[in-house]
PDB file of C-alpha atoms in Angstrom:
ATOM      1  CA  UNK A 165       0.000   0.000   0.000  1.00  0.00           C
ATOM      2  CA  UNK A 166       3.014   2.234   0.728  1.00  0.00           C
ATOM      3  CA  UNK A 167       4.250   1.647  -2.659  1.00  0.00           C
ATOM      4  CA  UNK A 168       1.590   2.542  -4.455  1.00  0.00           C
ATOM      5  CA  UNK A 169       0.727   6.069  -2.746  1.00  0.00           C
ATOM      6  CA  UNK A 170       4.141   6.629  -3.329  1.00  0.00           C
ATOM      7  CA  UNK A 171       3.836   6.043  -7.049  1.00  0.00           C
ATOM      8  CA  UNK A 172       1.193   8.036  -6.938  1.00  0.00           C
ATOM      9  CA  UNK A 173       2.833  11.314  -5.848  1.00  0.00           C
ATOM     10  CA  UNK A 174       5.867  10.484  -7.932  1.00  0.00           C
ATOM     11  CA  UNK A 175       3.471   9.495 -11.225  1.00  0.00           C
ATOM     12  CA  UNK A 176       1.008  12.682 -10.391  1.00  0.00           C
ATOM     13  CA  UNK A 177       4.109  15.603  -9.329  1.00  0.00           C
ATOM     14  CA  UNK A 178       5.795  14.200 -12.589  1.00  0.00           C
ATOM     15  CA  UNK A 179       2.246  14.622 -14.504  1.00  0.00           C
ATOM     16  CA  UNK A 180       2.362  18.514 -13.530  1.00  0.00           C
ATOM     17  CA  UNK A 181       5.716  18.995 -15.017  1.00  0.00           C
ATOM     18  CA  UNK A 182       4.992  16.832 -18.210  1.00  0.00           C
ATOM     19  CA  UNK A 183       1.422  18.058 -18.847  1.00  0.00           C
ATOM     20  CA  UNK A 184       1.875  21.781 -17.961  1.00  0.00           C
ATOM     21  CA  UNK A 185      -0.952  22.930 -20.514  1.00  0.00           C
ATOM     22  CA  UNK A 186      -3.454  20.983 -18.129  1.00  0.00           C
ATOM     23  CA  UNK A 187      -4.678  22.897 -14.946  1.00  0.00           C
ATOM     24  CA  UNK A 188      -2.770  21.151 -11.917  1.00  0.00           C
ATOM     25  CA  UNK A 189      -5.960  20.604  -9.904  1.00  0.00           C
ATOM     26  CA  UNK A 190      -7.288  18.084 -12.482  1.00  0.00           C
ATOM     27  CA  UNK A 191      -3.983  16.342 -12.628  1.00  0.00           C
ATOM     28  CA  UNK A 192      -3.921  15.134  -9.391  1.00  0.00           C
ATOM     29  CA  UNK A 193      -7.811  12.756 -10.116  1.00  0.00           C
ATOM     30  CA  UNK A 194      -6.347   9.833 -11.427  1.00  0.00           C
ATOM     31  CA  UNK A 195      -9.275   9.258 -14.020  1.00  0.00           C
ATOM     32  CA  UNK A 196      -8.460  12.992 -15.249  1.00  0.00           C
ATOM     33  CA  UNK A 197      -4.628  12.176 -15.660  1.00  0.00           C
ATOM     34  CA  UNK A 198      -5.716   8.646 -17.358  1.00  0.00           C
ATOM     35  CA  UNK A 199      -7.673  10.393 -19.529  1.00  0.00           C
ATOM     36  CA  UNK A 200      -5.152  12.860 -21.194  1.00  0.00           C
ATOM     37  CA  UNK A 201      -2.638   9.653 -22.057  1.00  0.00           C
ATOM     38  CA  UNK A 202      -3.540   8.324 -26.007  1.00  0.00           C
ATOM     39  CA  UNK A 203      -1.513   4.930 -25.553  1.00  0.00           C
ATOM     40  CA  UNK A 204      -4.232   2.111 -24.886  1.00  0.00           C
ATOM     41  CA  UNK A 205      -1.735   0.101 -23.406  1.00  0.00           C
ATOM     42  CA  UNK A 206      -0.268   2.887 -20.708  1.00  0.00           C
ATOM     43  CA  UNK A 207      -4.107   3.323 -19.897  1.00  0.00           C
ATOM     44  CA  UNK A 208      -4.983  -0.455 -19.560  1.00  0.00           C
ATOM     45  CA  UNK A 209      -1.906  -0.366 -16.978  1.00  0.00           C
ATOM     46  CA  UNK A 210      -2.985   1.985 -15.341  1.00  0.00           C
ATOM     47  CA  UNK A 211      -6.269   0.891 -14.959  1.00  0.00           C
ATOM     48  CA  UNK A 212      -5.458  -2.195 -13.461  1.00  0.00           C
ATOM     49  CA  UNK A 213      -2.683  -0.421 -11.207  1.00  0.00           C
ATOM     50  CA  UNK A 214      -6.030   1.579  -9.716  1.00  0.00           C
ATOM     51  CA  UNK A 215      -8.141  -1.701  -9.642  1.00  0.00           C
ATOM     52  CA  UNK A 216      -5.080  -3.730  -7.762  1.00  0.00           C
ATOM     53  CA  UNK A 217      -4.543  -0.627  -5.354  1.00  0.00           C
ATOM     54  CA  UNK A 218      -8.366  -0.505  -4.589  1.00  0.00           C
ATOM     55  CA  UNK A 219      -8.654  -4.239  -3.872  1.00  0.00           C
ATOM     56  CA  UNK A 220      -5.383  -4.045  -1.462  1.00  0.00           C
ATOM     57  CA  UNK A 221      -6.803  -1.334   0.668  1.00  0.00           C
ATOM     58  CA  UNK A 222     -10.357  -2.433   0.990  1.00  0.00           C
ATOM     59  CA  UNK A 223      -8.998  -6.033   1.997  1.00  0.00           C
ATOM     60  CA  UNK A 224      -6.186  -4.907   4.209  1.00  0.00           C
ATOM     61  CA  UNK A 225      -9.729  -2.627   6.049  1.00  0.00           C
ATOM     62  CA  UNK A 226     -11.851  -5.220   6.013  1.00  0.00           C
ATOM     63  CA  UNK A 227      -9.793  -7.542   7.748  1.00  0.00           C
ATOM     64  CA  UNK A 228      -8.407  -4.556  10.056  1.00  0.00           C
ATOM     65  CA  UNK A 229     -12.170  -3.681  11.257  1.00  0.00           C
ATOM     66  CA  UNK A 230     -13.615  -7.020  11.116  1.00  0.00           C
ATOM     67  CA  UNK A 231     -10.588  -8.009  13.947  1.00  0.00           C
ATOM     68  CA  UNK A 232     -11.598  -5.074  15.722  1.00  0.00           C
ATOM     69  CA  UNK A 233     -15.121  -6.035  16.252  1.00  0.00           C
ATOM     70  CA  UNK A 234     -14.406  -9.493  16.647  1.00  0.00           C
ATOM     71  CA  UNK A 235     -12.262  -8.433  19.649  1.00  0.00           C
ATOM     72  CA  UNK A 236     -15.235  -6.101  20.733  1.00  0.00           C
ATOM     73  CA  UNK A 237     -17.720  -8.970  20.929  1.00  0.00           C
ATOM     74  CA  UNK A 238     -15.269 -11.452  22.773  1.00  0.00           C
ATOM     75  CA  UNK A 239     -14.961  -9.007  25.243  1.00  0.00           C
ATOM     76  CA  UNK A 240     -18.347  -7.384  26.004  1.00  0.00           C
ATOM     77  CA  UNK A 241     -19.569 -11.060  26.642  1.00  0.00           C
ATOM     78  CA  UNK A 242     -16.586 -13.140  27.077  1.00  0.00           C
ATOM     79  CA  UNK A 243     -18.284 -16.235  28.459  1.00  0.00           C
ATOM     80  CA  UNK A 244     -20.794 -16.462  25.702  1.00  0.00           C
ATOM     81  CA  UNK A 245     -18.794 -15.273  22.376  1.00  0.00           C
ATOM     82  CA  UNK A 246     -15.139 -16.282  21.542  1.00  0.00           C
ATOM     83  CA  UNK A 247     -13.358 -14.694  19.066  1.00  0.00           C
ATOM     84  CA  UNK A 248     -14.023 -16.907  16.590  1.00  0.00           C
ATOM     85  CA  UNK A 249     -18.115 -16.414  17.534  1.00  0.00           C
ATOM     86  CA  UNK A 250     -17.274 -12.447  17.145  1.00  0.00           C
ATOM     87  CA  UNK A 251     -15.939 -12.853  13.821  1.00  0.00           C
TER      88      UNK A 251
END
């Protein structure tokens, strides 16, 4: 996840200097910047860099919150739900 939000301020600082003509405000929306690039195959990779980063933080929060609530559970009723139960 690190990785990628640093590619992201690299790809997106780098996208001001390159695409000066554009206003700097829509260069930093992803779909914007996607959108002024004509190679199909630079946008397809992109695409599925923004699908792949997506995916990695909505799984690594899922699983975050869902441990947080299973500890929640175990604990406001500790006789009665586990941790397992809670999840």
């Amino acid at each position: 996840m690190t990785v990628f939000a640093a590619m992201g301020v690299m790809i997106t600082s780098a996208a001001v200097v390159i695409y000066s003509a554009h206003e700097a405000d829509e260069l930093w929306d992803p779909m914007k910047l996607v959108g002024t690039i004509q190679q199909v195959a630079v946008v397809a990779i992109s695409m599925f860099t923004v699908v792949v980063s997506t995916l990695a933080v909505n799984i690594a929060l899922r699983t975050s919150s869902l441990l947080f609530s299973a500890n929640d559970f175990a604990n406001a009723l500790p006789k009665l739900i586990s941790f397992a139960h809670g999840c």
